[in-house]
Amino acid sequence: MSPRFMISPQGRGPVGPVMRGMQSQEKAKNSRSTFKKLVGIIKPYGAGFSISFLFAFVGVFTSTMAPRILGNITTLAAHGVKTGMFDWNAIKRTVMILVAFHVTAPLFRFIQHFMLTGMSQKIIRDLRSSVNAKLDRLPLSYFDGRTQGEVMSRITNDVDTISQSLQEGISQALISLFTVTSITVMMFITNFVLALAALVTVPVCLFIISTVVKHSQKYFSNNQKYLGEMNGHVEQMYGGHSVVKAFGYSDKAVDEFEKINDKLCEAGWKSNFYSSVMHPLTGFAGNLGYIFVIIVGAFQVKSGNMGIGGIQAFVQYIKRFNQPIQEVANISNVFQSTLAAAERVFEILDEPEEVDDGDLSCKTVQGHVEFRNVNFSYSSDKPLIRNFNLDVEAGKKIAIVGPTGAGKTTIVNLLMRFYDVDKGSILVDGIDVRDLPRDVLRDYFGMVLQDTWLFKGTIAQNIAYGDGSGKVDIKRVRECARLACADHFIETLPGGYDFVLNEEANNISQGEKQLVTIARAFMSNPQMLILDEATSNVDTRTEHFVQQAMENLMKGKTSFIIAHRLSTIRNADMILVLDNGNVVEQGKHDDLLARGGFYSRLYRSQFTSVLSEN
């Protein structure tokens, strides 16, 4: 989008309907599809993951060999005690091998973890970039039913959940898998019968894990859902804190917070309960393996089929075998939360984007605008504009008036392609706007909205934002501020044009903010103008000067003026009177008053209270 367009952070974007509230999130519907998409974002780093897997395997293998070597040392020592003859050379060699394995195992695991951490951060960087770019390509209708906080939750909390899982979960899962596999192999190599006794509890552990995972999935999904709703509610209440206080909505806001918080608490409690109960259950099942190993191992030693060190090795193997199974149980819960978060992120990435197939452009824009049989509705069951026709010659000033909901800002939305028409066409200099790339089309316009948008930065930077260069030409900035009648208040601020606006831009008044956005419009110097209640937030005296400045700005430019103060559009070349999406009257100010129709009643209603007082 061209930088000269002042997009409101409230409502539906530049100009549009009021936000329709929080759209409820659903639990993860397709874990398999989400998992495949996660694998897809990891695939470009497949070579690095393969190398890290190799280091992990070597580290786990050397670590797994250690108990058997230690068992050999124990057997040699026991034999020496029994016979009175110690093979010190054999014991020394075995101890050195054991030390080498204990040094090698953590070294390889460190390298594996270092590589995996770096790749995980790069994957999350790419994912964040993709989501951010996707948000820029989504149509405004996507944001109509979603609060800023809910969208922010998806690109912060949910992406962070994925990041944590990639960085820690994959490493733990990988090591646990290799550990279970290598220990199983080593146990069967050491003693087949004892290995069967040790593994008899594995089906019990797997049954426990599958049962818990089956029942806990929905709670992890709900936890992510209610966290998003909580963020959306908090962002709205604190963003409009003064309004909440002024209208006495604090108690209701707290009640709503409590309701969402209770749901989040319940989902969080149940998901954490299932996570915590899995560890003692699998631990209990694993401890049964110790009993079987000791009983069967005693008979094996007595029969001479294995040494005492073999039992020692098996006890360590059982301990190490139970630990990765318990880790797998914990990781399964982490992955459930990850899949729920990933599905919410992929929902954004899978959203249909704005279709921008235009490839034409106008080298010299005259500003001739034509609406031909335009039909449009925000929802299919509620048509708003029907068979709208309008022909605006270049350089003319067109005022659009009418009651609230008549479709005034919708006309501008369609002209700027914030929404596309359902039927008909809109032409600029004879070219259908759908044949023009959106950035090219919007570069032809300058906008000043009723809802001001300023960012954290200096006054000069906010004004210079209009020309799109990213540079601050202070001389031109001052000139534009003078034309917008903003220079007089800017000079009184501490630092003048270097005065820094905060994030809310509430360290200057609403009227002063409006003057800055008007100066920004002067800075853009567009071929066509859209003024949506541009002077609604300035006082009467300032409005007089701004009107004069606007007259100078609009000379030779096609201008669309949306106004509720009908006294400000007397000099318009044509006034369109809309009602329920239809043009009910059109003409100049004096002619419309003389007709005594809809416009006349609308105009005189603004002075009813004054006349009644007199």
Coordinates of C-alpha atoms in Angstrom, one line a residue:
M1 CA 0.0 0.0 0.0
S2 CA 1.3 3.4 -0.8
P3 CA 2.5 5.3 2.2
R4 CA 0.4 8.3 1.5
F5 CA -2.7 6.6 2.7
M6 CA -3.7 7.2 6.3
I7 CA -5.1 4.0 7.5
S8 CA -7.2 4.1 10.7
P9 CA -6.3 1.5 13.3
Q10 CA -9.9 1.3 14.3
G11 CA -13.0 0.0 12.4
R12 CA -12.4 -1.8 9.1
G13 CA -9.2 0.0 8.0
P14 CA -9.1 3.1 5.9
V15 CA -12.8 3.6 5.8
G16 CA -15.3 1.0 6.8
P17 CA -17.8 -0.7 9.1
V18 CA -17.3 -1.0 12.8
M19 CA -15.4 -4.1 13.9
R20 CA -17.9 -6.9 14.4
G21 CA -16.4 -8.4 17.5
M22 CA -14.3 -11.4 18.3
Q23 CA -14.5 -14.3 15.9
S24 CA -14.4 -17.4 18.0
Q25 CA -11.5 -19.8 17.3
E26 CA -12.1 -23.5 16.8
K27 CA -10.0 -26.3 18.2
A28 CA -7.5 -28.1 15.9
K29 CA -9.5 -30.0 13.3
N30 CA -6.8 -31.6 11.3
S31 CA -3.6 -32.4 13.2
R32 CA -2.3 -34.5 10.3
S33 CA -2.6 -31.7 7.8
T34 CA -1.0 -29.2 10.3
F35 CA 1.8 -31.6 11.0
K36 CA 2.6 -31.9 7.2
K37 CA 2.7 -28.1 7.0
L38 CA 5.1 -27.9 9.9
V39 CA 7.3 -30.5 8.1
G40 CA 7.0 -28.3 5.0
I41 CA 8.6 -25.3 6.7
I42 CA 11.4 -27.4 8.1
K43 CA 12.2 -29.1 4.8
P44 CA 14.5 -26.3 3.5
Y45 CA 16.7 -27.0 6.5
G46 CA 16.7 -30.8 6.0
A47 CA 20.4 -31.1 5.4
G48 CA 21.2 -29.3 8.7
F49 CA 18.7 -31.4 10.6
S50 CA 20.2 -34.6 9.2
I51 CA 23.6 -33.6 10.4
S52 CA 22.3 -32.7 13.8
F53 CA 20.5 -36.0 13.9
L54 CA 23.7 -37.7 13.2
F55 CA 25.5 -36.0 16.1
A56 CA 22.5 -36.8 18.3
F57 CA 22.7 -40.5 17.4
V58 CA 26.4 -40.7 18.1
G59 CA 25.9 -38.9 21.4
V60 CA 23.1 -41.3 22.4
F61 CA 25.0 -44.3 21.2
T62 CA 28.1 -43.5 23.3
S63 CA 25.9 -42.7 26.3
T64 CA 24.1 -46.0 25.9
M65 CA 27.3 -48.0 25.8
A66 CA 28.4 -46.6 29.1
P67 CA 26.2 -48.8 31.4
R68 CA 27.4 -52.0 29.7
I69 CA 31.0 -51.0 30.0
L70 CA 30.4 -50.1 33.7
G71 CA 28.8 -53.5 34.1
N72 CA 31.9 -55.1 32.6
I73 CA 34.0 -53.2 35.2
T74 CA 31.8 -54.5 37.9
T75 CA 32.0 -58.1 36.6
L76 CA 35.8 -57.9 36.5
A77 CA 36.0 -56.5 40.0
A78 CA 33.6 -59.2 41.3
H79 CA 35.6 -61.9 39.6
G80 CA 38.8 -60.5 41.2
V81 CA 37.2 -60.5 44.6
K82 CA 36.0 -64.0 44.1
T83 CA 39.3 -65.4 42.8
G84 CA 41.7 -63.0 44.6
M85 CA 43.3 -62.1 41.2
F86 CA 42.5 -58.7 39.7
D87 CA 43.2 -58.0 36.0
W88 CA 44.2 -54.4 36.5
N89 CA 45.2 -53.9 32.9
A90 CA 41.7 -54.9 31.7
I91 CA 40.0 -52.8 34.3
K92 CA 42.2 -49.8 33.4
R93 CA 41.4 -50.2 29.7
T94 CA 37.7 -50.5 30.4
V95 CA 37.8 -47.4 32.7
M96 CA 39.5 -45.3 30.0
I97 CA 36.9 -46.4 27.4
L98 CA 34.2 -45.5 29.9
V99 CA 35.7 -42.0 30.5
A100 CA 36.1 -41.5 26.7
F101 CA 32.4 -42.3 26.2
H102 CA 31.3 -40.0 29.0
V103 CA 33.3 -37.2 27.5
T104 CA 32.1 -37.9 23.9
A105 CA 28.4 -38.1 24.7
P106 CA 27.8 -34.6 26.1
L107 CA 30.2 -33.1 23.4
F108 CA 28.1 -34.5 20.6
R109 CA 24.9 -33.5 22.3
F110 CA 26.1 -30.0 22.7
I111 CA 27.0 -29.7 18.9
Q112 CA 23.5 -31.2 18.1
H113 CA 21.7 -28.8 20.3
F114 CA 23.7 -25.8 19.0
M115 CA 22.9 -26.6 15.4
L116 CA 19.2 -27.3 16.1
T117 CA 18.8 -24.1 18.1
G118 CA 20.3 -22.0 15.2
M119 CA 18.1 -23.7 12.6
S120 CA 15.0 -23.4 14.8
Q121 CA 15.5 -19.7 15.1
K122 CA 15.9 -19.3 11.4
I123 CA 12.7 -21.3 10.7
I124 CA 10.8 -19.1 13.1
R125 CA 12.3 -16.0 11.5
D126 CA 11.0 -17.2 8.1
L127 CA 7.6 -18.0 9.6
R128 CA 7.2 -14.6 11.2
S129 CA 8.3 -13.0 7.9
S130 CA 5.7 -15.1 6.0
V131 CA 2.9 -14.2 8.4
N132 CA 3.8 -10.5 8.4
A133 CA 3.9 -10.5 4.6
K134 CA 0.6 -12.4 4.5
L135 CA -1.1 -9.8 6.6
D136 CA -0.2 -7.1 4.1
R137 CA -1.8 -9.2 1.3
L138 CA -5.0 -10.0 3.1
P139 CA -8.2 -8.1 2.2
L140 CA -9.7 -5.7 4.7
S141 CA -12.7 -8.1 5.0
Y142 CA -10.4 -10.5 6.9
F143 CA -9.9 -7.9 9.7
D144 CA -13.6 -7.0 9.9
G145 CA -14.5 -9.8 12.3
R146 CA -11.2 -10.0 14.2
T147 CA -9.8 -7.8 16.9
Q148 CA -6.2 -6.6 16.7
G149 CA -5.4 -8.5 19.9
E150 CA -6.6 -11.8 18.5
V151 CA -4.6 -11.4 15.4
M152 CA -1.6 -10.3 17.5
S153 CA -1.9 -13.4 19.6
R154 CA -1.6 -15.6 16.5
I155 CA 1.7 -13.9 15.4
T156 CA 3.2 -13.7 18.8
N157 CA 2.0 -16.3 21.3
D158 CA 1.2 -19.0 18.8
V159 CA 4.5 -18.5 16.9
D160 CA 6.4 -18.5 20.2
T161 CA 4.8 -21.8 21.0
I162 CA 6.0 -23.2 17.7
S163 CA 9.4 -21.8 18.3
Q164 CA 9.7 -23.4 21.7
S165 CA 8.6 -26.7 20.4
L166 CA 11.1 -26.6 17.5
Q167 CA 14.0 -25.6 19.7
E168 CA 13.4 -28.0 22.6
G169 CA 10.7 -30.5 21.6
I170 CA 12.4 -31.8 18.5
S171 CA 15.7 -32.2 20.3
Q172 CA 14.1 -34.0 23.2
A173 CA 12.0 -36.2 21.0
L174 CA 15.0 -37.1 18.8
I175 CA 17.2 -38.0 21.7
S176 CA 14.4 -39.9 23.4
L177 CA 13.7 -41.9 20.3
F178 CA 17.4 -42.7 19.7
T179 CA 17.8 -43.6 23.4
V180 CA 14.8 -46.0 23.5
T181 CA 16.0 -47.7 20.3
S182 CA 19.7 -48.0 21.3
I183 CA 18.8 -49.2 24.9
T184 CA 16.4 -51.8 23.5
V185 CA 19.1 -53.1 21.1
M186 CA 21.8 -53.2 23.9
M187 CA 19.4 -55.0 26.3
F188 CA 18.7 -57.7 23.8
I189 CA 22.5 -58.0 23.0
T190 CA 23.3 -58.3 26.7
N191 CA 20.6 -60.8 27.6
F192 CA 17.5 -61.8 25.6
V193 CA 15.4 -63.1 28.4
L194 CA 16.1 -60.2 30.7
A195 CA 15.3 -57.8 27.9
L196 CA 11.9 -59.3 27.5
A197 CA 11.3 -59.0 31.3
A198 CA 12.3 -55.3 31.1
L199 CA 10.1 -54.5 28.2
V200 CA 7.0 -56.1 29.5
T201 CA 5.8 -52.8 30.9
V202 CA 6.2 -50.9 27.6
P203 CA 2.7 -51.7 26.3
V204 CA 1.3 -50.4 29.6
C205 CA 3.2 -47.1 29.2
L206 CA 2.1 -46.7 25.6
F207 CA -1.5 -47.3 26.6
I208 CA -1.3 -44.7 29.3
I209 CA 0.2 -42.2 26.9
S210 CA -2.3 -42.7 24.1
T211 CA -5.2 -42.5 26.5
V212 CA -4.0 -39.2 28.1
V213 CA -3.2 -37.7 24.7
K214 CA -6.6 -38.6 23.3
H215 CA -8.4 -36.8 26.2
S216 CA -6.1 -33.8 26.5
Q217 CA -5.9 -32.6 22.9
K218 CA -9.1 -30.5 23.2
Y219 CA -7.9 -28.7 26.3
F220 CA -4.6 -27.7 24.7
S221 CA -6.5 -26.4 21.7
N222 CA -8.9 -24.5 24.0
N223 CA -6.0 -23.0 25.9
Q224 CA -4.6 -21.4 22.7
K225 CA -8.1 -20.2 21.7
Y226 CA -9.0 -18.5 25.0
L227 CA -5.5 -17.0 25.2
G228 CA -6.2 -15.3 21.9
E229 CA -9.6 -14.1 23.1
M230 CA -8.0 -12.8 26.3
N231 CA -5.4 -10.8 24.4
G232 CA -8.1 -9.4 22.1
H233 CA -10.2 -8.3 25.1
V234 CA -7.3 -6.7 27.0
E235 CA -6.1 -4.9 23.9
Q236 CA -9.5 -3.4 23.3
M237 CA -10.2 -2.4 26.9
Y238 CA -6.8 -0.8 27.4
G239 CA -6.7 0.8 23.9
G240 CA -10.0 2.5 24.7
H241 CA -9.3 2.9 28.4
S242 CA -10.6 6.5 28.6
V243 CA -13.8 5.6 26.8
V244 CA -14.3 2.6 29.1
K245 CA -14.0 4.9 32.1
A246 CA -16.1 7.6 30.7
F247 CA -19.1 5.4 29.9
G248 CA -18.8 3.4 33.2
Y249 CA -18.0 0.2 31.4
S250 CA -15.3 -0.9 33.9
D251 CA -17.5 -3.4 35.8
K252 CA -18.8 -5.0 32.6
A253 CA -15.2 -5.1 31.1
V254 CA -14.0 -6.9 34.3
D255 CA -17.0 -9.3 34.2
E256 CA -16.2 -10.1 30.6
F257 CA -12.5 -10.5 31.5
E258 CA -13.5 -12.9 34.3
K259 CA -15.6 -15.0 32.0
I260 CA -12.8 -15.4 29.5
N261 CA -10.2 -15.9 32.3
D262 CA -12.3 -18.6 33.8
K263 CA -12.5 -20.5 30.5
L264 CA -8.7 -20.0 30.1
C265 CA -8.2 -21.2 33.7
E266 CA -10.3 -24.3 33.2
A267 CA -8.6 -25.2 29.9
G268 CA -5.1 -24.5 31.4
W269 CA -5.9 -26.5 34.6
K270 CA -7.1 -29.5 32.7
S271 CA -4.3 -29.5 30.1
N272 CA -1.7 -29.1 32.9
F273 CA -3.5 -31.8 34.9
Y274 CA -3.2 -34.3 32.1
S275 CA 0.4 -33.3 31.6
S276 CA 1.3 -33.8 35.2
V277 CA -0.6 -37.1 35.7
M278 CA 1.2 -38.8 32.8
H279 CA 4.6 -38.7 34.5
P280 CA 3.6 -40.6 37.7
L281 CA 1.5 -43.1 35.8
T282 CA 4.3 -44.0 33.4
G283 CA 6.8 -43.9 36.3
F284 CA 4.7 -46.4 38.2
A285 CA 4.5 -48.7 35.1
G286 CA 8.2 -48.3 34.6
N287 CA 9.1 -49.2 38.2
L288 CA 7.4 -52.6 37.6
G289 CA 10.2 -53.2 35.2
Y290 CA 12.8 -53.0 38.0
I291 CA 10.9 -55.8 39.9
F292 CA 10.9 -58.1 36.8
V293 CA 14.6 -57.4 36.1
I294 CA 15.7 -58.1 39.6
I295 CA 13.7 -61.4 39.9
V296 CA 14.6 -62.7 36.4
G297 CA 18.2 -61.4 36.7
A298 CA 18.7 -63.3 39.9
F299 CA 17.8 -66.6 38.2
Q300 CA 20.1 -65.7 35.3
V301 CA 23.1 -65.0 37.5
K302 CA 22.4 -68.1 39.6
S303 CA 22.3 -70.2 36.4
G304 CA 25.5 -68.7 35.2
N305 CA 24.0 -67.1 32.1
M306 CA 25.2 -63.6 33.0
G307 CA 27.5 -61.9 35.5
I308 CA 26.5 -59.6 38.4
G309 CA 27.5 -56.6 36.2
G310 CA 24.9 -57.5 33.7
I311 CA 22.2 -56.9 36.3
Q312 CA 23.8 -53.6 37.2
A313 CA 23.8 -52.6 33.5
F314 CA 20.1 -53.7 33.1
V315 CA 19.1 -51.6 36.2
Q316 CA 20.7 -48.5 34.6
Y317 CA 19.1 -49.4 31.2
I318 CA 15.7 -49.7 32.9
K319 CA 16.2 -46.3 34.5
R320 CA 17.3 -44.7 31.3
F321 CA 14.6 -46.5 29.3
N322 CA 11.8 -45.1 31.6
Q323 CA 13.1 -41.6 31.4
P324 CA 12.8 -41.1 27.6
I325 CA 9.4 -42.8 27.7
Q326 CA 8.3 -40.2 30.3
E327 CA 9.9 -37.5 28.2
V328 CA 7.9 -38.7 25.2
A329 CA 4.8 -38.5 27.3
N330 CA 5.6 -34.8 28.2
I331 CA 6.7 -34.0 24.6
S332 CA 3.4 -35.4 23.3
N333 CA 1.6 -32.7 25.4
V334 CA 3.9 -30.0 24.1
F335 CA 3.3 -31.2 20.5
Q336 CA -0.4 -31.0 21.1
S337 CA -0.1 -27.4 22.1
T338 CA 2.2 -26.8 19.2
L339 CA -0.2 -28.3 16.7
A340 CA -3.1 -26.2 18.1
A341 CA -0.9 -23.1 17.8
A342 CA 0.4 -24.0 14.3
E343 CA -3.1 -24.5 13.0
R344 CA -4.0 -21.0 14.1
V345 CA -0.9 -19.6 12.3
F346 CA -1.5 -21.7 9.2
E347 CA -5.1 -20.5 9.1
I348 CA -3.7 -17.0 8.4
L349 CA -1.2 -18.3 5.8
D350 CA -4.0 -20.2 4.1
E351 CA -6.4 -17.3 3.9
P352 CA -7.3 -16.1 0.4
E353 CA -5.4 -13.0 -0.6
E354 CA -6.4 -9.9 -2.4
V355 CA -6.5 -10.6 -6.1
D356 CA -4.3 -8.0 -7.7
D357 CA -3.9 -9.0 -11.4
G358 CA -3.8 -5.5 -12.8
D359 CA -0.8 -4.7 -14.9
L360 CA -1.8 -1.3 -16.4
S361 CA -0.8 2.2 -15.4
C362 CA -1.5 5.8 -16.4
K363 CA 1.6 7.9 -17.0
T364 CA -0.3 11.1 -16.7
V365 CA -3.5 10.9 -14.5
Q366 CA -6.2 13.4 -15.5
G367 CA -8.6 12.4 -12.7
H368 CA -11.7 11.5 -14.7
V369 CA -13.7 9.0 -12.6
E370 CA -16.7 7.0 -13.7
F371 CA -19.0 4.5 -11.8
R372 CA -20.9 2.3 -14.1
N373 CA -23.8 0.2 -12.8
V374 CA -22.0 -0.5 -9.6
N375 CA -23.5 -3.1 -7.1
F376 CA -21.9 -3.9 -3.8
S377 CA -22.7 -5.5 -0.4
Y378 CA -20.5 -6.3 2.6
S379 CA -22.6 -9.4 3.1
S380 CA -24.6 -11.2 0.4
D381 CA -27.9 -11.0 2.3
K382 CA -27.7 -7.3 2.8
P383 CA -27.2 -5.4 -0.5
L384 CA -26.0 -1.8 0.1
I385 CA -25.3 -0.2 -3.3
R386 CA -27.5 -1.0 -6.2
N387 CA -27.0 0.1 -9.8
F388 CA -24.9 3.2 -8.9
N389 CA -23.8 5.5 -11.7
L390 CA -21.6 8.6 -11.6
D391 CA -19.5 10.5 -14.0
V392 CA -16.9 12.9 -12.5
E393 CA -15.0 15.1 -14.8
A394 CA -11.3 15.7 -14.0
G395 CA -10.6 18.5 -11.6
K396 CA -14.2 18.6 -10.1
K397 CA -15.1 18.6 -6.5
I398 CA -17.7 16.0 -5.6
A399 CA -19.4 16.1 -2.2
I400 CA -21.0 12.9 -0.9
V401 CA -23.6 13.4 1.9
G402 CA -26.3 11.4 3.5
P403 CA -27.4 9.9 6.8
T404 CA -25.2 7.3 8.7
G405 CA -25.1 4.0 6.8
A406 CA -26.1 5.5 3.5
G407 CA -23.0 4.2 1.8
K408 CA -20.8 7.3 1.7
T409 CA -17.5 5.8 2.8
T410 CA -18.4 2.6 0.9
I411 CA -18.1 4.6 -2.4
V412 CA -14.6 5.6 -1.4
N413 CA -13.8 2.0 -0.3
L414 CA -14.7 0.8 -3.8
L415 CA -12.8 3.7 -5.5
M416 CA -9.6 2.8 -3.7
R417 CA -10.2 -1.0 -4.1
F418 CA -10.2 -1.6 -0.4
Y419 CA -13.2 -3.7 -1.6
D420 CA -14.0 -4.8 -5.1
V421 CA -17.4 -4.2 -6.7
D422 CA -19.8 -7.2 -7.0
K423 CA -21.1 -6.0 -10.3
G424 CA -20.4 -3.1 -12.7
S425 CA -17.1 -1.3 -12.9
I426 CA -15.2 1.8 -11.8
L427 CA -13.0 3.7 -14.3
V428 CA -10.2 6.1 -13.8
D429 CA -9.3 7.9 -17.1
G430 CA -11.2 5.1 -18.9
I431 CA -9.3 2.3 -17.2
D432 CA -11.1 -0.2 -15.0
V433 CA -9.5 0.1 -11.5
R434 CA -9.3 -3.7 -11.4
D435 CA -6.8 -3.5 -14.3
L436 CA -4.6 -1.3 -12.2
P437 CA -2.3 -2.7 -9.5
R438 CA -3.5 -1.6 -6.1
D439 CA -0.3 0.3 -5.2
V440 CA -0.4 2.1 -8.5
L441 CA -4.1 3.0 -8.1
R442 CA -3.7 4.2 -4.5
D443 CA -0.7 6.3 -5.5
Y444 CA -3.0 8.5 -7.5
F445 CA -4.9 9.4 -4.3
G446 CA -4.3 11.3 -1.1
M447 CA -6.5 10.7 1.9
V448 CA -7.4 12.5 5.0
L449 CA -9.7 10.5 7.3
Q450 CA -11.8 11.4 10.3
D451 CA -10.0 8.8 12.4
T452 CA -6.4 10.1 12.5
W453 CA -3.5 7.7 12.4
L454 CA -0.1 8.9 13.6
F455 CA 2.9 6.8 14.6
K456 CA 5.6 7.1 17.3
G457 CA 8.1 9.6 15.9
T458 CA 8.6 13.3 15.4
I459 CA 6.0 15.7 14.0
A460 CA 8.3 16.2 11.0
Q461 CA 8.5 12.4 10.4
N462 CA 4.7 12.0 10.5
I463 CA 4.2 14.8 8.0
A464 CA 7.0 13.6 5.7
Y465 CA 5.4 10.1 5.7
G466 CA 3.1 11.5 3.0
D467 CA 5.6 11.6 0.2
G468 CA 6.7 8.0 0.6
S469 CA 10.5 8.8 0.2
G470 CA 11.3 8.0 3.9
K471 CA 13.3 11.2 4.1
V472 CA 12.5 14.4 5.9
D473 CA 12.7 17.5 3.8
I474 CA 12.2 20.0 6.7
K475 CA 11.7 22.9 4.4
R476 CA 8.9 21.2 2.6
V477 CA 7.5 19.9 5.8
R478 CA 7.3 23.4 7.2
E479 CA 5.6 24.6 4.1
C480 CA 3.0 21.9 4.2
A481 CA 2.3 22.5 7.9
R482 CA 1.8 26.2 7.1
L483 CA -0.7 25.4 4.3
A484 CA -2.6 23.1 6.7
C485 CA -2.6 25.8 9.5
A486 CA -0.6 23.4 11.7
D487 CA 2.6 25.5 12.0
H488 CA 1.2 27.7 14.7
F489 CA 0.6 24.9 17.2
I490 CA 3.7 22.9 16.2
E491 CA 6.0 25.9 17.0
T492 CA 4.6 26.0 20.5
L493 CA 5.5 22.4 21.2
P494 CA 8.8 21.5 23.0
G495 CA 11.2 21.0 20.2
G496 CA 8.8 22.2 17.6
Y497 CA 8.9 19.8 14.5
D498 CA 11.2 17.5 16.5
F499 CA 8.5 17.0 19.2
V500 CA 8.1 13.2 19.5
L501 CA 4.6 11.7 19.5
N502 CA 4.1 8.7 21.7
E503 CA 2.6 5.4 20.5
E504 CA -1.0 6.5 21.2
A505 CA -0.2 10.0 19.8
N506 CA -2.3 11.3 22.7
N507 CA 0.3 13.9 23.8
I508 CA -1.4 16.3 21.4
S509 CA -5.1 17.0 21.0
Q510 CA -7.4 15.4 18.6
G511 CA -7.7 18.6 16.5
E512 CA -3.9 18.9 16.4
K513 CA -3.6 15.4 15.2
Q514 CA -6.1 16.1 12.4
L515 CA -4.0 19.1 11.3
V516 CA -0.9 17.0 11.1
T517 CA -2.7 14.4 8.9
I518 CA -3.9 17.3 6.7
A519 CA -0.3 18.5 6.4
R520 CA 0.6 15.0 5.4
A521 CA -1.9 15.1 2.6
F522 CA -0.3 18.3 1.3
M523 CA 3.0 16.5 1.4
S524 CA 1.8 13.7 -0.9
N525 CA 0.6 16.2 -3.6
P526 CA -1.7 13.6 -5.2
Q527 CA -3.6 13.8 -8.5
M528 CA -6.9 13.0 -6.7
L529 CA -8.1 13.6 -3.1
I530 CA -10.4 11.9 -0.7
L531 CA -11.5 13.9 2.3
D532 CA -13.5 11.9 4.8
E533 CA -14.7 14.4 7.4
A534 CA -11.3 16.0 7.2
T535 CA -12.2 19.1 9.3
S536 CA -14.5 17.4 11.8
N537 CA -12.0 17.5 14.7
V538 CA -10.9 21.1 14.4
D539 CA -12.4 24.2 16.0
T540 CA -14.5 26.7 14.0
R541 CA -11.8 29.2 13.7
T542 CA -9.2 26.7 12.5
E543 CA -11.7 25.1 10.2
H544 CA -12.0 28.4 8.3
F545 CA -8.3 28.5 7.6
V546 CA -8.2 24.8 6.8
Q547 CA -11.0 25.2 4.3
Q548 CA -9.1 27.9 2.6
A549 CA -6.0 25.7 2.5
M550 CA -8.1 22.8 1.2
E551 CA -9.5 25.0 -1.6
N552 CA -5.9 25.7 -2.7
L553 CA -5.0 22.0 -2.4
M554 CA -8.0 20.9 -4.5
K555 CA -7.5 23.3 -7.4
G556 CA -7.1 21.3 -10.5
K557 CA -7.6 18.0 -8.7
T558 CA -10.5 15.6 -8.7
S559 CA -11.8 15.6 -5.1
F560 CA -14.3 13.5 -3.2
I561 CA -15.5 15.1 0.0
I562 CA -17.5 13.2 2.6
A563 CA -19.1 15.6 5.0
H564 CA -21.6 15.7 7.8
R565 CA -21.2 19.5 8.2
L566 CA -23.1 20.5 5.1
S567 CA -22.0 24.1 5.5
T568 CA -18.4 23.0 4.4
I569 CA -19.5 21.8 1.0
R570 CA -21.3 24.8 -0.4
N571 CA -18.7 25.3 -3.1
A572 CA -18.7 21.7 -4.4
D573 CA -19.2 21.3 -8.1
M574 CA -21.7 18.6 -7.4
I575 CA -23.3 17.2 -4.3
L576 CA -24.5 13.6 -4.2
V577 CA -27.2 12.8 -1.7
L578 CA -27.1 9.1 -0.7
D579 CA -29.7 7.2 1.1
N580 CA -29.6 3.4 1.5
G581 CA -26.9 3.1 -1.1
N582 CA -28.9 5.0 -3.8
V583 CA -28.4 8.5 -5.2
V584 CA -31.7 10.2 -4.3
E585 CA -30.6 13.8 -5.3
Q586 CA -27.7 15.4 -7.0
G587 CA -26.8 19.0 -7.9
K588 CA -25.3 22.2 -6.4
H589 CA -25.9 23.4 -2.9
D590 CA -28.3 26.3 -3.8
D591 CA -30.3 24.2 -6.3
L592 CA -30.8 21.3 -3.9
L593 CA -32.0 23.7 -1.2
A594 CA -34.4 25.3 -3.6
R595 CA -35.9 21.9 -4.4
G596 CA -36.9 21.4 -0.7
G597 CA -36.2 17.7 -0.9
F598 CA -34.1 15.3 1.1
Y599 CA -31.0 17.4 1.1
S600 CA -32.9 20.5 2.1
R601 CA -34.4 18.6 5.1
L602 CA -31.0 17.2 6.0
Y603 CA -29.3 20.6 5.8
R604 CA -31.9 22.5 7.8
S605 CA -32.0 19.7 10.5
Q606 CA -28.5 20.8 11.5
F607 CA -29.8 24.2 12.5
T608 CA -33.0 23.1 14.2
S609 CA -31.6 23.2 17.7
V610 CA -30.1 26.7 17.1
L611 CA -33.4 28.0 15.7
S612 CA -35.4 26.6 18.5
E613 CA -33.2 28.2 21.1
N614 CA -33.6 31.6 19.4

